[in-house]
XYZ file of C-alpha atoms in Angstrom:
389
model
C -132.239 -7.237 7.324
C -134.974 -5.178 5.856
C -137.378 -6.489 3.360
C -140.756 -5.381 2.257
C -141.587 -1.823 1.450
C -144.703 0.165 0.753
C -145.144 1.628 -2.706
C -148.090 3.799 -1.730
C -147.640 7.343 -0.514
C -146.506 7.288 3.086
C -148.819 9.575 5.030
C -148.469 8.499 8.676
C -147.941 11.479 10.967
C -147.434 9.806 14.317
C -146.515 6.414 15.697
C -149.937 5.488 17.178
C -151.494 5.661 13.718
C -149.729 2.507 12.605
C -152.397 -0.126 12.097
C -150.579 -3.010 13.783
C -148.055 -1.321 16.059
C -150.099 -0.638 19.175
C -147.942 -3.008 21.245
C -144.493 -2.251 19.986
C -143.680 0.958 21.808
C -141.542 0.575 24.916
C -143.454 1.999 27.857
C -140.359 2.796 29.879
C -137.740 4.072 27.498
C -134.197 3.955 28.885
C -132.473 7.311 29.208
C -129.974 6.330 26.547
C -132.713 6.617 23.941
C -131.901 10.339 23.758
C -128.309 9.683 22.708
C -127.187 9.534 19.068
C -126.902 6.093 17.538
C -123.380 4.855 18.161
C -122.159 1.420 17.226
C -119.982 0.353 20.099
C -116.706 -1.408 19.582
C -117.916 -3.943 22.083
C -117.996 -7.363 20.488
C -118.447 -10.929 21.574
C -115.099 -12.554 22.398
C -113.560 -14.777 19.698
C -114.783 -18.362 19.854
C -113.293 -21.510 18.446
C -115.337 -23.808 16.247
C -117.010 -26.501 18.311
C -116.695 -30.111 17.166
C -119.390 -31.376 19.492
C -122.145 -31.701 16.857
C -120.501 -34.839 15.437
C -117.371 -36.864 16.111
C -115.408 -35.212 13.303
C -117.040 -31.775 13.379
C -119.204 -32.291 10.281
C -122.650 -30.710 9.984
C -125.192 -33.456 10.584
C -128.703 -33.483 9.131
C -130.127 -33.153 12.643
C -127.994 -30.105 13.371
C -128.833 -28.510 10.020
C -132.578 -28.936 10.402
C -132.521 -27.645 13.981
C -131.719 -24.170 12.623
C -135.215 -23.859 11.116
C -135.588 -26.003 7.998
C -136.869 -29.414 6.971
C -134.657 -29.578 3.874
C -131.790 -32.006 3.321
C -128.297 -30.742 4.133
C -127.122 -28.782 1.059
C -124.272 -30.639 -0.622
C -122.259 -27.476 -1.352
C -122.448 -26.406 2.299
C -121.288 -29.819 3.443
C -118.397 -29.744 0.973
C -117.201 -26.316 2.156
C -117.326 -27.430 5.785
C -115.076 -30.331 4.809
C -112.735 -27.902 3.018
C -112.535 -25.737 6.138
C -111.703 -28.746 8.291
C -109.024 -29.879 5.809
C -107.472 -26.400 5.804
C -107.520 -26.347 9.605
C -105.666 -29.646 9.699
C -103.184 -28.754 6.962
C -102.398 -25.311 8.361
C -102.212 -26.533 11.942
C -104.290 -23.526 13.048
C -107.633 -23.434 14.844
C -110.741 -21.927 13.268
C -111.811 -18.902 15.284
C -115.002 -16.891 14.900
C -116.221 -13.587 16.286
C -118.488 -10.602 15.740
C -121.798 -10.729 13.921
C -122.445 -13.479 11.413
C -119.844 -15.962 12.623
C -116.955 -14.302 10.779
C -113.605 -16.045 10.667
C -110.783 -14.305 12.489
C -107.052 -14.491 12.920
C -104.406 -16.262 10.849
C -106.833 -18.964 9.742
C -109.018 -16.296 8.106
C -106.080 -15.042 6.033
C -105.295 -18.508 4.716
C -108.959 -19.342 4.166
C -109.491 -16.116 2.197
C -106.637 -16.926 -0.161
C -107.806 -20.490 -0.758
C -111.457 -19.717 -1.342
C -110.842 -16.609 -3.438
C -108.820 -18.814 -5.776
C -111.592 -21.427 -5.807
C -114.192 -18.761 -6.542
C -112.200 -17.296 -9.430
C -111.739 -20.756 -10.938
C -115.479 -21.401 -11.185
C -116.795 -21.258 -14.696
C -120.154 -19.476 -14.550
C -122.165 -17.058 -12.440
C -124.512 -19.765 -11.125
C -121.623 -21.792 -9.712
C -120.172 -18.656 -8.172
C -123.485 -17.748 -6.533
C -123.871 -21.227 -5.075
C -120.291 -21.151 -3.784
C -120.715 -17.682 -2.245
C -123.969 -18.641 -0.529
C -122.666 -21.968 0.751
C -119.475 -20.412 2.108
C -121.441 -17.784 4.034
C -123.744 -20.413 5.481
C -120.967 -22.868 6.365
C -119.026 -20.244 8.331
C -122.159 -19.099 10.155
C -123.051 -22.663 11.089
C -119.610 -23.447 12.488
C -119.238 -20.072 14.199
C -122.634 -20.321 15.900
C -122.245 -23.766 17.461
C -122.631 -23.608 21.200
C -123.158 -19.846 20.990
C -126.559 -19.224 19.389
C -129.848 -20.906 20.222
C -130.804 -22.937 17.171
C -134.462 -21.887 17.310
C -134.348 -18.136 17.988
C -130.796 -17.407 16.719
C -129.951 -15.378 19.817
C -127.004 -16.025 22.160
C -127.968 -18.760 24.588
C -128.056 -16.369 27.538
C -130.631 -14.238 25.681
C -132.812 -17.076 24.336
C -136.469 -16.065 23.859
C -137.926 -19.444 22.913
C -139.979 -19.816 26.092
C -141.467 -16.348 25.583
C -142.592 -16.797 21.961
C -146.100 -18.241 21.902
C -146.828 -20.606 18.975
C -149.900 -20.081 16.815
C -151.462 -21.861 13.833
C -151.392 -20.115 10.485
C -154.548 -20.409 8.409
C -154.057 -23.519 6.268
C -155.029 -21.688 3.113
C -151.757 -19.740 3.038
C -148.037 -20.366 3.354
C -145.059 -18.068 3.823
C -141.729 -18.517 2.057
C -138.804 -16.717 3.696
C -136.474 -16.174 0.744
C -133.414 -15.310 2.789
C -130.036 -13.946 1.774
C -127.122 -15.973 3.238
C -125.823 -12.888 5.055
C -129.069 -12.816 7.050
C -128.927 -16.497 7.965
C -128.435 -16.846 11.760
C -128.422 -13.076 12.152
C -129.554 -12.221 15.675
C -131.834 -9.312 14.743
C -133.416 -11.164 11.832
C -137.205 -11.050 12.200
C -138.116 -13.556 9.493
C -137.149 -16.395 11.836
C -140.049 -15.361 14.090
C -142.527 -16.609 11.487
C -141.498 -20.239 11.787
C -141.051 -19.865 15.531
C -144.687 -18.806 15.711
C -146.250 -20.833 12.874
C -143.801 -23.727 12.414
C -141.441 -24.632 9.566
C -144.204 -26.112 7.412
C -146.248 -22.902 7.363
C -143.243 -20.543 7.159
C -140.613 -22.160 4.975
C -136.979 -21.059 4.912
C -135.497 -20.831 1.405
C -131.861 -19.704 1.233
C -130.879 -17.662 -1.807
C -128.389 -19.525 -3.993
C -128.869 -22.926 -2.317
C -130.176 -25.329 -5.001
C -131.895 -27.758 -2.616
C -133.888 -24.952 -1.007
C -134.837 -23.174 -4.205
C -135.926 -26.446 -5.802
C -138.272 -27.191 -2.884
C -139.804 -23.722 -3.135
C -140.293 -23.812 -6.904
C -141.740 -27.301 -6.861
C -144.404 -25.948 -4.505
C -145.001 -22.972 -6.823
C -145.377 -25.244 -9.859
C -147.992 -27.268 -8.008
C -149.866 -24.180 -6.848
C -149.778 -22.385 -10.198
C -148.799 -18.803 -10.979
C -152.110 -17.348 -9.781
C -151.459 -18.644 -6.255
C -147.956 -17.172 -5.852
C -147.306 -13.620 -4.652
C -144.247 -11.666 -3.590
C -144.345 -8.837 -1.062
C -142.012 -6.526 -2.924
C -142.218 -3.087 -4.596
C -141.753 -4.147 -8.226
C -140.958 -0.909 -10.033
C -141.576 -2.441 -13.451
C -145.239 -3.261 -12.874
C -148.312 -1.567 -11.486
C -148.359 -2.384 -7.766
C -151.326 -4.293 -6.424
C -152.746 -3.891 -2.965
C -154.249 -6.730 -0.963
C -157.660 -5.366 -1.990
C -156.634 -5.396 -5.675
C -155.301 -8.939 -5.453
C -157.992 -10.615 -3.381
C -160.906 -8.229 -2.973
C -162.400 -8.836 -6.392
C -164.511 -11.774 -7.528
C -166.355 -14.125 -5.254
C -167.003 -12.946 -1.714
C -167.471 -16.511 -0.524
C -165.583 -17.064 2.694
C -162.418 -19.102 2.207
C -161.946 -21.664 4.929
C -159.689 -24.639 5.174
C -159.441 -27.220 7.910
C -156.357 -28.998 9.181
C -157.342 -32.151 7.308
C -157.311 -30.362 3.963
C -153.949 -30.717 2.227
C -154.661 -29.530 -1.310
C -151.455 -27.572 -1.982
C -152.777 -26.417 -5.358
C -155.312 -24.246 -3.502
C -152.813 -22.749 -1.051
C -151.848 -19.082 -1.390
C -148.043 -18.772 -1.372
C -146.432 -15.515 -0.205
C -142.728 -14.831 -0.740
C -141.022 -12.506 1.726
C -137.609 -11.425 0.440
C -135.496 -11.468 3.584
C -132.327 -9.472 3.027
C -130.962 -5.940 2.927
C -132.382 -3.548 0.369
C -129.076 -3.623 -1.505
C -129.366 -7.420 -1.856
C -133.095 -7.601 -2.503
C -132.885 -6.452 -6.134
C -130.680 -9.413 -7.094
C -132.939 -11.768 -5.156
C -136.075 -10.503 -6.898
C -134.324 -10.677 -10.260
C -133.543 -14.346 -9.596
C -137.208 -14.985 -8.800
C -138.224 -13.404 -12.109
C -135.652 -15.422 -14.061
C -136.932 -18.641 -12.545
C -140.531 -17.580 -13.175
C -139.683 -17.190 -16.870
C -138.255 -20.705 -17.044
C -141.256 -22.179 -15.203
C -144.171 -20.108 -16.514
C -142.742 -18.636 -19.699
C -142.790 -15.036 -18.492
C -140.774 -12.963 -16.021
C -143.836 -11.371 -14.478
C -143.893 -12.258 -10.782
C -147.058 -10.992 -9.104
C -146.267 -8.511 -6.344
C -148.298 -7.049 -3.503
C -147.711 -3.654 -1.946
C -148.797 -3.133 1.642
C -150.294 -0.054 3.256
C -148.387 -0.624 6.489
C -145.760 1.639 7.975
C -142.748 1.488 10.248
C -141.802 -1.485 12.377
C -140.793 -1.525 16.020
C -137.400 -2.753 14.872
C -136.658 0.748 13.538
C -135.576 1.453 17.111
C -132.558 -0.815 16.722
C -132.030 -1.356 12.999
C -131.421 1.483 10.540
C -133.663 1.452 7.471
C -133.381 3.552 4.308
C -136.644 5.277 5.287
C -139.512 4.923 7.735
C -141.846 3.557 5.064
C -139.753 0.398 4.746
C -140.262 -2.316 7.253
C -138.838 -5.583 8.536
C -139.899 -9.025 7.349
C -142.063 -9.898 10.348
C -143.853 -6.547 10.170
C -144.591 -7.173 6.495
C -146.197 -10.501 7.405
C -148.201 -8.751 10.120
C -149.382 -6.177 7.600
C -150.399 -8.821 5.071
C -152.371 -10.834 7.634
C -154.036 -7.683 8.979
C -155.079 -6.410 5.553
C -156.335 -9.816 4.413
C -158.413 -10.088 7.591
C -160.325 -6.950 6.554
C -161.615 -8.668 3.405
C -164.939 -10.503 3.879
C -163.713 -13.696 2.212
C -160.899 -14.073 4.754
C -162.228 -12.617 7.991
C -163.479 -15.921 9.375
C -159.946 -17.386 9.386
C -158.748 -15.407 12.424
C -155.910 -13.797 10.507
C -156.021 -10.861 12.915
C -155.154 -13.187 15.785
C -152.300 -14.671 13.768
C -151.009 -11.171 13.043
C -151.181 -10.417 16.761
C -149.144 -13.537 17.553
C -146.334 -12.365 15.249
C -146.557 -8.852 16.666
C -146.151 -10.240 20.183
C -143.061 -12.160 19.016
C -141.551 -8.981 17.539
C -142.007 -7.267 20.909
C -140.243 -10.159 22.656
C -137.336 -10.032 20.189
C -137.038 -6.256 20.479
C -136.922 -6.455 24.272
C -134.258 -9.185 24.181
C -132.069 -7.277 21.726
C -132.483 -4.052 23.681
C -131.541 -5.754 26.960
C -128.469 -7.291 25.354
C -127.306 -3.990 23.879
C -127.672 -2.230 27.216
C -125.791 -5.015 28.963
C -122.947 -4.666 26.458
C -122.869 -0.887 26.807
C -124.198 -0.214 23.322
C -126.676 2.440 22.251
C -130.254 1.392 21.528
C -131.229 4.294 19.278
C -130.999 4.314 15.529
C -129.204 6.842 13.356
C -131.645 9.138 11.578
C -131.296 8.653 7.820
C -134.241 10.639 6.571
C -136.230 13.803 7.118
C -139.717 12.291 7.625
C -141.096 13.346 11.008
C -143.150 10.324 11.983
C -143.326 10.559 15.792
């Protein structure tokens, strides 16, 4: 689940030169680091859907919000869960999940595919199809993760890192929006989830792509803030990229401070982190621009390009190139670069960046330990020719 890239020339020559990655290198690298990246056939055993969350197996509001959101339960997700339960009853077969992302397996999967493909084809427009696709992905992941993943850190319960992630307070003058693709929802190696683990769900808001309730909450906040207070960390090829210095270094040098008692949302800086694969990010950014046109009358969605480099997660997760980084590392880069500007440096953004960096290290260690335990390689396949280390 890679997200934010750098649009500046990538000139790093060695790992220690990365501005915020001094903690992310494993001091004692396992011997298997020298082996080629091999995806093992080892998988988690199939698991049946648990009905323990409610008497009839429905997704309750409490269960939904425990996964990292304060939003109401999306109606389309709830409806698809009901459809899955009806199919299970009518077909007299048990829902079974396995592998990454809570994928359906077995005979039930075959029947479910036929039913929902027909439902998808019958939908009249692209918006309905997007909402159906997103809700179906999310519903299956919710049911397949019950009793298996920790609801806070999205890792298997035996690998839970919640007690090792140290909470921190984000400066009240800014807010993150994790605009997440449904295929990254509940993904174990997702790093965007670390932002609300560290800062809380009010400071780092989850917004699921294609879920109307989530997108409405996000855009209502953007309308209140105004276009000048909304930024996306994304390499928009159709506009001149702006650096943090370009966006915030001009004008008044008066220090910007905000206390906990200040709740003026119209003065809050909103930063969108597109949390999905690079192949999905283009459609996600296009949707942001389309909504911006309907709200502000123009498709232009202000973007920021960071000067940061590779993330620690490159060790485990292949990226198109070393100059593209994971969602948490993008947030670290933004906080670090903003801290260097005089108007922001009294807000301890460097300490907040360090808190996220520490959480990335914890996640990397947990994922590495799990892979080794399952007999899987912990090195990534080289996809590029840049010699960075």
